[in-house]
PDB file of C-alpha atoms in Angstrom:
ATOM      1  CA  UNK F   1      48.012   3.337 -11.640  1.00 65.00           C
ATOM      2  CA  UNK F   2      49.316   2.181  -8.352  1.00 77.00           C
ATOM      3  CA  UNK F   3      50.298   6.338  -7.318  1.00 81.00           C
ATOM      4  CA  UNK F   4      46.439   7.111  -7.807  1.00 84.00           C
ATOM      5  CA  UNK F   5      46.048   3.968  -5.512  1.00 88.00           C
ATOM      6  CA  UNK F   6      48.142   6.135  -2.819  1.00 87.00           C
ATOM      7  CA  UNK F   7      46.150   8.677  -3.466  1.00 81.00           C
ATOM      8  CA  UNK F   8      42.955   6.979  -2.409  1.00 89.00           C
ATOM      9  CA  UNK F   9      44.770   5.676   0.525  1.00 90.00           C
ATOM     10  CA  UNK F  10      46.469   9.372   1.524  1.00 87.00           C
ATOM     11  CA  UNK F  11      42.994  10.659   0.993  1.00 86.00           C
ATOM     12  CA  UNK F  12      41.155   8.161   3.059  1.00 88.00           C
ATOM     13  CA  UNK F  13      43.613   8.026   6.190  1.00 88.00           C
ATOM     14  CA  UNK F  14      43.645  11.723   5.960  1.00 85.00           C
ATOM     15  CA  UNK F  15      39.905  11.713   6.903  1.00 81.00           C
ATOM     16  CA  UNK F  16      40.663   9.900  10.097  1.00 78.00           C
ATOM     17  CA  UNK F  17      41.287  12.400  11.723  1.00 76.00           C
ATOM     18  CA  UNK F  18      38.278  13.918  12.474  1.00 74.00           C
ATOM     19  CA  UNK F  19      36.628  10.921  13.915  1.00 73.00           C
ATOM     20  CA  UNK F  20      34.495  13.242  15.729  1.00 76.00           C
ATOM     21  CA  UNK F  21      33.014  13.880  12.723  1.00 82.00           C
ATOM     22  CA  UNK F  22      31.431  10.488  12.326  1.00 83.00           C
ATOM     23  CA  UNK F  23      28.840  10.576  15.062  1.00 87.00           C
ATOM     24  CA  UNK F  24      27.459  14.070  13.602  1.00 87.00           C
ATOM     25  CA  UNK F  25      27.332  12.347  10.288  1.00 89.00           C
ATOM     26  CA  UNK F  26      25.634   9.414  12.049  1.00 91.00           C
ATOM     27  CA  UNK F  27      23.437  11.624  14.051  1.00 92.00           C
ATOM     28  CA  UNK F  28      22.702  13.519  11.145  1.00 92.00           C
ATOM     29  CA  UNK F  29      21.862  10.482   8.881  1.00 92.00           C
ATOM     30  CA  UNK F  30      19.414   9.247  12.107  1.00 93.00           C
ATOM     31  CA  UNK F  31      17.337  12.595  12.013  1.00 94.00           C
ATOM     32  CA  UNK F  32      17.175  12.901   7.951  1.00 92.00           C
ATOM     33  CA  UNK F  33      15.503   9.557   8.160  1.00 93.00           C
ATOM     34  CA  UNK F  34      13.437  10.123  11.183  1.00 94.00           C
ATOM     35  CA  UNK F  35      12.033  13.153   9.509  1.00 93.00           C
ATOM     36  CA  UNK F  36      11.436  11.058   6.431  1.00 92.00           C
ATOM     37  CA  UNK F  37       9.911   8.232   8.049  1.00 91.00           C
ATOM     38  CA  UNK F  38       7.437   9.959  10.105  1.00 91.00           C
ATOM     39  CA  UNK F  39       6.510  11.952   7.214  1.00 90.00           C
ATOM     40  CA  UNK F  40       5.505   9.201   4.852  1.00 91.00           C
ATOM     41  CA  UNK F  41       3.525   7.470   7.624  1.00 89.00           C
ATOM     42  CA  UNK F  42       1.752  10.750   7.533  1.00 88.00           C
ATOM     43  CA  UNK F  43       0.857  10.631   4.011  1.00 85.00           C
ATOM     44  CA  UNK F  44       0.767   7.046   3.261  1.00 85.00           C
ATOM     45  CA  UNK F  45      -0.208   5.799   6.910  1.00 79.00           C
ATOM     46  CA  UNK F  46      -0.695   1.732   6.596  1.00 76.00           C
ATOM     47  CA  UNK F  47      -1.637   1.273   3.156  1.00 73.00           C
ATOM     48  CA  UNK F  48      -0.113   2.330  -0.018  1.00 77.00           C
ATOM     49  CA  UNK F  49      -0.113   5.000  -2.582  1.00 74.00           C
ATOM     50  CA  UNK F  50       0.839   4.560  -6.188  1.00 72.00           C
ATOM     51  CA  UNK F  51       0.826   1.235  -5.230  1.00 79.00           C
ATOM     52  CA  UNK F  52       3.834   1.722  -3.235  1.00 85.00           C
ATOM     53  CA  UNK F  53       3.727   0.635   0.667  1.00 89.00           C
ATOM     54  CA  UNK F  54       4.795   2.410   3.467  1.00 91.00           C
ATOM     55  CA  UNK F  55       7.613  -0.299   4.115  1.00 92.00           C
ATOM     56  CA  UNK F  56       8.875   0.448   0.668  1.00 93.00           C
ATOM     57  CA  UNK F  57       9.151   4.240   1.020  1.00 93.00           C
ATOM     58  CA  UNK F  58      11.182   3.765   4.098  1.00 93.00           C
ATOM     59  CA  UNK F  59      13.690   1.776   2.519  1.00 95.00           C
ATOM     60  CA  UNK F  60      13.304   3.834  -0.063  1.00 95.00           C
ATOM     61  CA  UNK F  61      14.147   7.301   1.989  1.00 94.00           C
ATOM     62  CA  UNK F  62      16.990   5.245   3.862  1.00 95.00           C
ATOM     63  CA  UNK F  63      18.686   4.082   0.278  1.00 95.00           C
ATOM     64  CA  UNK F  64      18.807   8.231  -0.690  1.00 94.00           C
ATOM     65  CA  UNK F  65      20.035   9.242   2.575  1.00 93.00           C
ATOM     66  CA  UNK F  66      23.100   7.179   2.355  1.00 93.00           C
ATOM     67  CA  UNK F  67      23.563   7.391  -1.216  1.00 93.00           C
ATOM     68  CA  UNK F  68      24.573  10.927  -0.810  1.00 90.00           C
ATOM     69  CA  UNK F  69      27.267  10.067   1.290  1.00 88.00           C
ATOM     70  CA  UNK F  70      28.522   7.901  -2.067  1.00 91.00           C
ATOM     71  CA  UNK F  71      28.086  10.783  -4.456  1.00 90.00           C
ATOM     72  CA  UNK F  72      31.378  12.396  -5.788  1.00 85.00           C
ATOM     73  CA  UNK F  73      29.939  15.801  -7.200  1.00 77.00           C
ATOM     74  CA  UNK F  74      31.670  17.436  -4.261  1.00 77.00           C
ATOM     75  CA  UNK F  75      35.363  18.014  -6.166  1.00 78.00           C
ATOM     76  CA  UNK F  76      34.196  20.925  -7.490  1.00 72.00           C
ATOM     77  CA  UNK F  77      35.375  22.440  -4.172  1.00 73.00           C
ATOM     78  CA  UNK F  78      38.741  21.349  -3.885  1.00 73.00           C
ATOM     79  CA  UNK F  79      39.302  22.501  -7.818  1.00 73.00           C
ATOM     80  CA  UNK F  80      38.292  25.872  -6.876  1.00 69.00           C
ATOM     81  CA  UNK F  81      40.404  26.489  -3.685  1.00 70.00           C
ATOM     82  CA  UNK F  82      43.722  25.113  -6.214  1.00 72.00           C
ATOM     83  CA  UNK F  83      41.955  28.063  -8.439  1.00 69.00           C
ATOM     84  CA  UNK F  84      42.040  30.751  -6.045  1.00 66.00           C
ATOM     85  CA  UNK F  85      45.551  29.582  -4.258  1.00 67.00           C
ATOM     86  CA  UNK F  86      46.899  29.034  -7.768  1.00 65.00           C
ATOM     87  CA  UNK F  87      48.333  25.922  -6.619  1.00 69.00           C
ATOM     88  CA  UNK F  88      46.584  24.353  -9.835  1.00 69.00           C
ATOM     89  CA  UNK F  89      49.468  25.333 -11.555  1.00 68.00           C
ATOM     90  CA  UNK F  90      51.984  23.039  -9.733  1.00 70.00           C
ATOM     91  CA  UNK F  91      49.161  20.022  -9.768  1.00 70.00           C
ATOM     92  CA  UNK F  92      49.206  20.540 -13.574  1.00 70.00           C
ATOM     93  CA  UNK F  93      52.901  20.411 -14.134  1.00 72.00           C
ATOM     94  CA  UNK F  94      53.037  16.980 -12.300  1.00 73.00           C
ATOM     95  CA  UNK F  95      53.510  13.801 -14.512  1.00 74.00           C
ATOM     96  CA  UNK F  96      50.041  12.819 -13.658  1.00 78.00           C
ATOM     97  CA  UNK F  97      46.676  13.206 -14.735  1.00 81.00           C
ATOM     98  CA  UNK F  98      44.904  15.640 -13.072  1.00 81.00           C
ATOM     99  CA  UNK F  99      41.319  14.318 -13.675  1.00 82.00           C
ATOM    100  CA  UNK F 100      42.756  10.846 -12.107  1.00 86.00           C
ATOM    101  CA  UNK F 101      43.897  12.542  -9.091  1.00 85.00           C
ATOM    102  CA  UNK F 102      40.663  14.051  -8.322  1.00 86.00           C
ATOM    103  CA  UNK F 103      39.057  10.901  -8.874  1.00 89.00           C
ATOM    104  CA  UNK F 104      40.771   8.942  -6.459  1.00 90.00           C
ATOM    105  CA  UNK F 105      40.720  11.566  -4.259  1.00 88.00           C
ATOM    106  CA  UNK F 106      37.296  11.425  -3.862  1.00 90.00           C
ATOM    107  CA  UNK F 107      37.030   8.013  -3.902  1.00 92.00           C
ATOM    108  CA  UNK F 108      39.365   7.864  -0.851  1.00 91.00           C
ATOM    109  CA  UNK F 109      36.510  10.239   0.751  1.00 89.00           C
ATOM    110  CA  UNK F 110      34.074   8.000  -0.456  1.00 92.00           C
ATOM    111  CA  UNK F 111      35.328   4.729   0.847  1.00 92.00           C
ATOM    112  CA  UNK F 112      36.124   6.284   4.574  1.00 91.00           C
ATOM    113  CA  UNK F 113      31.963   7.729   4.393  1.00 91.00           C
ATOM    114  CA  UNK F 114      30.975   4.058   3.934  1.00 93.00           C
ATOM    115  CA  UNK F 115      33.356   2.252   6.129  1.00 92.00           C
ATOM    116  CA  UNK F 116      32.643   4.753   8.819  1.00 91.00           C
ATOM    117  CA  UNK F 117      28.963   6.239   7.765  1.00 92.00           C
ATOM    118  CA  UNK F 118      27.403   4.288   5.768  1.00 94.00           C
ATOM    119  CA  UNK F 119      27.502   1.063   6.441  1.00 94.00           C
ATOM    120  CA  UNK F 120      26.665   1.931  10.604  1.00 94.00           C
ATOM    121  CA  UNK F 121      23.689   4.222   9.398  1.00 94.00           C
ATOM    122  CA  UNK F 122      22.180   1.250   7.433  1.00 94.00           C
ATOM    123  CA  UNK F 123      22.665  -1.002  10.638  1.00 95.00           C
ATOM    124  CA  UNK F 124      21.021   1.882  12.793  1.00 93.00           C
ATOM    125  CA  UNK F 125      18.254   2.269  10.610  1.00 94.00           C
ATOM    126  CA  UNK F 126      17.667  -1.126   9.457  1.00 93.00           C
ATOM    127  CA  UNK F 127      17.381  -1.943  13.701  1.00 93.00           C
ATOM    128  CA  UNK F 128      15.176   1.143  14.164  1.00 93.00           C
ATOM    129  CA  UNK F 129      12.808   2.125  11.085  1.00 92.00           C
ATOM    130  CA  UNK F 130      13.250  -1.739   9.071  1.00 89.00           C
ATOM    131  CA  UNK F 131      14.095  -2.017   5.845  1.00 92.00           C
ATOM    132  CA  UNK F 132      12.997  -4.087   3.185  1.00 93.00           C
ATOM    133  CA  UNK F 133      15.542  -6.557   1.297  1.00 94.00           C
ATOM    134  CA  UNK F 134      16.303  -6.311  -2.373  1.00 94.00           C
ATOM    135  CA  UNK F 135      13.179  -7.396  -4.934  1.00 91.00           C
ATOM    136  CA  UNK F 136      15.458 -10.199  -6.452  1.00 93.00           C
ATOM    137  CA  UNK F 137      18.620 -11.133  -7.333  1.00 94.00           C
ATOM    138  CA  UNK F 138      18.715  -9.144 -10.628  1.00 95.00           C
ATOM    139  CA  UNK F 139      17.433  -6.078  -8.269  1.00 94.00           C
ATOM    140  CA  UNK F 140      20.400  -6.231  -6.084  1.00 95.00           C
ATOM    141  CA  UNK F 141      23.098  -6.436  -9.014  1.00 96.00           C
ATOM    142  CA  UNK F 142      21.069  -3.732 -11.116  1.00 96.00           C
ATOM    143  CA  UNK F 143      21.543  -1.977  -7.941  1.00 97.00           C
ATOM    144  CA  UNK F 144      25.052  -2.169  -7.072  1.00 96.00           C
ATOM    145  CA  UNK F 145      25.537  -1.256 -10.901  1.00 97.00           C
ATOM    146  CA  UNK F 146      23.122   1.564 -10.768  1.00 96.00           C
ATOM    147  CA  UNK F 147      24.983   2.504  -7.447  1.00 96.00           C
ATOM    148  CA  UNK F 148      28.668   2.545  -9.963  1.00 96.00           C
ATOM    149  CA  UNK F 149      26.740   4.934 -12.743  1.00 97.00           C
ATOM    150  CA  UNK F 150      25.328   7.200 -10.124  1.00 96.00           C
ATOM    151  CA  UNK F 151      29.419   7.563  -8.546  1.00 95.00           C
ATOM    152  CA  UNK F 152      30.436   8.027 -11.899  1.00 95.00           C
ATOM    153  CA  UNK F 153      27.796  10.402 -12.935  1.00 96.00           C
ATOM    154  CA  UNK F 154      28.051  12.318 -10.255  1.00 94.00           C
ATOM    155  CA  UNK F 155      31.801  12.680 -10.553  1.00 93.00           C
ATOM    156  CA  UNK F 156      31.662  14.303 -13.898  1.00 94.00           C
ATOM    157  CA  UNK F 157      29.205  16.445 -13.602  1.00 93.00           C
ATOM    158  CA  UNK F 158      31.293  17.894 -10.420  1.00 90.00           C
ATOM    159  CA  UNK F 159      34.448  17.406 -12.706  1.00 89.00           C
ATOM    160  CA  UNK F 160      32.038  19.574 -15.202  1.00 90.00           C
ATOM    161  CA  UNK F 161      31.579  22.326 -12.869  1.00 87.00           C
ATOM    162  CA  UNK F 162      35.311  22.526 -11.842  1.00 83.00           C
ATOM    163  CA  UNK F 163      35.869  23.310 -15.565  1.00 84.00           C
ATOM    164  CA  UNK F 164      33.461  25.702 -15.700  1.00 83.00           C
ATOM    165  CA  UNK F 165      34.889  27.624 -13.051  1.00 76.00           C
ATOM    166  CA  UNK F 166      38.163  27.894 -15.360  1.00 74.00           C
ATOM    167  CA  UNK F 167      35.977  30.585 -17.110  1.00 76.00           C
ATOM    168  CA  UNK F 168      33.688  32.631 -14.023  1.00 71.00           C
ATOM    169  CA  UNK F 169      36.729  32.077 -11.605  1.00 64.00           C
ATOM    170  CA  UNK F 170      34.464  31.175  -9.057  1.00 65.00           C
ATOM    171  CA  UNK F 171      32.249  27.540  -8.041  1.00 71.00           C
ATOM    172  CA  UNK F 172      29.709  28.959  -5.867  1.00 75.00           C
ATOM    173  CA  UNK F 173      26.858  30.193  -8.290  1.00 79.00           C
ATOM    174  CA  UNK F 174      27.506  26.623 -10.185  1.00 81.00           C
ATOM    175  CA  UNK F 175      27.808  23.955  -7.585  1.00 83.00           C
ATOM    176  CA  UNK F 176      24.578  26.094  -6.359  1.00 85.00           C
ATOM    177  CA  UNK F 177      22.615  25.583  -9.094  1.00 87.00           C
ATOM    178  CA  UNK F 178      23.993  21.872  -9.671  1.00 87.00           C
ATOM    179  CA  UNK F 179      22.766  21.352  -6.246  1.00 87.00           C
ATOM    180  CA  UNK F 180      19.332  22.489  -6.924  1.00 89.00           C
ATOM    181  CA  UNK F 181      19.282  20.807  -9.742  1.00 91.00           C
ATOM    182  CA  UNK F 182      20.081  17.148  -8.139  1.00 91.00           C
ATOM    183  CA  UNK F 183      17.831  18.203  -5.134  1.00 88.00           C
ATOM    184  CA  UNK F 184      14.953  18.596  -7.781  1.00 90.00           C
ATOM    185  CA  UNK F 185      15.129  16.070 -10.460  1.00 94.00           C
ATOM    186  CA  UNK F 186      16.976  13.442  -8.885  1.00 93.00           C
ATOM    187  CA  UNK F 187      14.063  12.040  -6.615  1.00 91.00           C
ATOM    188  CA  UNK F 188      15.987  11.604  -4.033  1.00 89.00           C
ATOM    189  CA  UNK F 189      13.248  12.990  -1.314  1.00 86.00           C
ATOM    190  CA  UNK F 190      10.077  12.976  -4.031  1.00 88.00           C
ATOM    191  CA  UNK F 191      10.345   9.882  -5.802  1.00 91.00           C
ATOM    192  CA  UNK F 192       9.547  10.463  -9.474  1.00 92.00           C
ATOM    193  CA  UNK F 193       6.630   8.362  -9.503  1.00 88.00           C
ATOM    194  CA  UNK F 194       5.001  11.136  -7.422  1.00 88.00           C
ATOM    195  CA  UNK F 195       5.970  13.714 -10.059  1.00 91.00           C
ATOM    196  CA  UNK F 196       3.216  15.333 -12.342  1.00 89.00           C
ATOM    197  CA  UNK F 197       3.916  13.880 -15.744  1.00 91.00           C
ATOM    198  CA  UNK F 198       5.618  17.405 -17.579  1.00 92.00           C
ATOM    199  CA  UNK F 199       7.956  16.921 -14.647  1.00 92.00           C
ATOM    200  CA  UNK F 200       8.169  13.411 -14.475  1.00 92.00           C
ATOM    201  CA  UNK F 201       9.370  13.556 -18.307  1.00 94.00           C
ATOM    202  CA  UNK F 202      11.950  16.005 -17.544  1.00 93.00           C
ATOM    203  CA  UNK F 203      13.266  14.409 -14.706  1.00 93.00           C
ATOM    204  CA  UNK F 204      13.445  11.156 -17.154  1.00 92.00           C
ATOM    205  CA  UNK F 205      15.403  13.280 -19.828  1.00 93.00           C
ATOM    206  CA  UNK F 206      18.345  14.441 -17.002  1.00 94.00           C
ATOM    207  CA  UNK F 207      20.857  12.029 -16.037  1.00 95.00           C
ATOM    208  CA  UNK F 208      20.447  13.541 -12.296  1.00 96.00           C
ATOM    209  CA  UNK F 209      17.527  10.554 -11.658  1.00 96.00           C
ATOM    210  CA  UNK F 210      20.981   8.197 -11.656  1.00 96.00           C
ATOM    211  CA  UNK F 211      21.803   9.941  -8.438  1.00 95.00           C
ATOM    212  CA  UNK F 212      18.461   8.703  -6.354  1.00 94.00           C
ATOM    213  CA  UNK F 213      15.519   7.515  -7.765  1.00 95.00           C
ATOM    214  CA  UNK F 214      16.988   4.276  -9.960  1.00 96.00           C
ATOM    215  CA  UNK F 215      19.535   2.581  -7.489  1.00 96.00           C
ATOM    216  CA  UNK F 216      16.426   3.039  -5.192  1.00 95.00           C
ATOM    217  CA  UNK F 217      13.746   1.726  -7.711  1.00 95.00           C
ATOM    218  CA  UNK F 218      15.843  -0.751  -8.940  1.00 96.00           C
ATOM    219  CA  UNK F 219      16.504  -2.287  -5.662  1.00 96.00           C
ATOM    220  CA  UNK F 220      13.028  -2.364  -4.844  1.00 94.00           C
ATOM    221  CA  UNK F 221      11.651  -3.808  -8.140  1.00 92.00           C
ATOM    222  CA  UNK F 222       9.572  -0.845  -9.554  1.00 90.00           C
ATOM    223  CA  UNK F 223      10.753  -1.563 -12.847  1.00 90.00           C
ATOM    224  CA  UNK F 224      10.724  -5.074 -14.978  1.00 88.00           C
ATOM    225  CA  UNK F 225      13.972  -6.606 -15.871  1.00 88.00           C
ATOM    226  CA  UNK F 226      13.420  -4.847 -19.652  1.00 91.00           C
ATOM    227  CA  UNK F 227      13.207  -1.668 -18.140  1.00 93.00           C
ATOM    228  CA  UNK F 228      15.879  -1.950 -15.214  1.00 94.00           C
ATOM    229  CA  UNK F 229      18.648  -3.546 -18.029  1.00 94.00           C
ATOM    230  CA  UNK F 230      17.484  -0.402 -20.762  1.00 96.00           C
ATOM    231  CA  UNK F 231      17.734   2.175 -18.235  1.00 96.00           C
ATOM    232  CA  UNK F 232      21.561   1.029 -17.092  1.00 97.00           C
ATOM    233  CA  UNK F 233      22.335   1.190 -20.836  1.00 97.00           C
ATOM    234  CA  UNK F 234      20.894   4.559 -20.999  1.00 97.00           C
ATOM    235  CA  UNK F 235      22.628   5.360 -17.550  1.00 97.00           C
ATOM    236  CA  UNK F 236      25.963   4.265 -19.336  1.00 97.00           C
ATOM    237  CA  UNK F 237      25.599   6.405 -22.325  1.00 97.00           C
ATOM    238  CA  UNK F 238      24.800   9.712 -19.807  1.00 97.00           C
ATOM    239  CA  UNK F 239      28.508   8.352 -18.760  1.00 97.00           C
ATOM    240  CA  UNK F 240      30.296   8.186 -21.925  1.00 97.00           C
ATOM    241  CA  UNK F 241      28.673  11.770 -23.090  1.00 96.00           C
ATOM    242  CA  UNK F 242      29.321  13.248 -20.119  1.00 95.00           C
ATOM    243  CA  UNK F 243      33.132  12.191 -20.187  1.00 94.00           C
ATOM    244  CA  UNK F 244      33.545  13.559 -23.491  1.00 95.00           C
ATOM    245  CA  UNK F 245      31.801  16.669 -22.783  1.00 93.00           C
ATOM    246  CA  UNK F 246      34.620  16.873 -19.693  1.00 91.00           C
ATOM    247  CA  UNK F 247      37.642  16.022 -21.982  1.00 90.00           C
ATOM    248  CA  UNK F 248      36.796  18.747 -24.468  1.00 90.00           C
ATOM    249  CA  UNK F 249      36.595  21.153 -21.955  1.00 87.00           C
ATOM    250  CA  UNK F 250      39.544  20.532 -20.285  1.00 84.00           C
ATOM    251  CA  UNK F 251      41.915  20.195 -23.274  1.00 81.00           C
ATOM    252  CA  UNK F 252      40.069  24.228 -23.476  1.00 81.00           C
ATOM    253  CA  UNK F 253      40.650  24.614 -19.855  1.00 75.00           C
ATOM    254  CA  UNK F 254      44.157  23.497 -19.569  1.00 72.00           C
ATOM    255  CA  UNK F 255      45.050  26.154 -22.697  1.00 72.00           C
ATOM    256  CA  UNK F 256      43.274  29.170 -20.639  1.00 64.00           C
ATOM    257  CA  UNK F 257      44.929  28.644 -17.890  1.00 61.00           C
ATOM    258  CA  UNK F 258      48.558  28.593 -19.604  1.00 50.00           C
ATOM    259  CA  UNK F 259      47.260  31.757 -21.341  1.00 41.00           C
ATOM    260  CA  UNK F 260      45.859  33.347 -18.363  1.00 49.00           C
ATOM    261  CA  UNK F 261      49.073  32.464 -16.538  1.00 46.00           C
ATOM    262  CA  UNK F 262      51.245  34.231 -19.232  1.00 42.00           C
TER     263      UNK F 262
END
């Protein structure tokens, strides 16, 4: 496991070369939160909608804006670059697990964003817009668990797109489609409780809700304790299912790469 920790550390420290990027991220997060807050203030006002208050929607918007920085589905771009340059062949002959290398490399970047972007943005948002605390201790524990599940599912979805690129030799269309699915069905901007019945059913049947709606809803206490644990178990099942799929695809993708490379 030590080599993978070193990969994560290297990924973290390499991001330090882009310090000016931190200010741009903070500014971007501020405007993203500001726009959402003003929209919800216009829609809800000082009352409530669907049993949700403006303070809850502000907190929901803050959480989802910052959660985007912690998701790992962007690894597909790294794999696509390796495929096009041919360096994937060198990486595969190393005595390491390529999927684990991708995971820890992505975790290093995410840790950097958490320290230098998410925490400062959270403090700024709390001071300027206000933010509710977790609904309860159980909600806080459930939120942390949901956050870990969100990171794993996002990694596996990004990895799935990466593996499919072994056949299509390009990840652009696949990544664009994945981004669109996340935008629509994650509930990151518009909570699922506002969806029409058909769209709500579709969103709840897909894993994308764990990348936005589920962590925030748990944090706000919008789920009973029984529903909370059931939702987390379903998320764990999605994680195991996606892991099985990418493991199967990985074995086929490696054989395809060997055949293509002669």
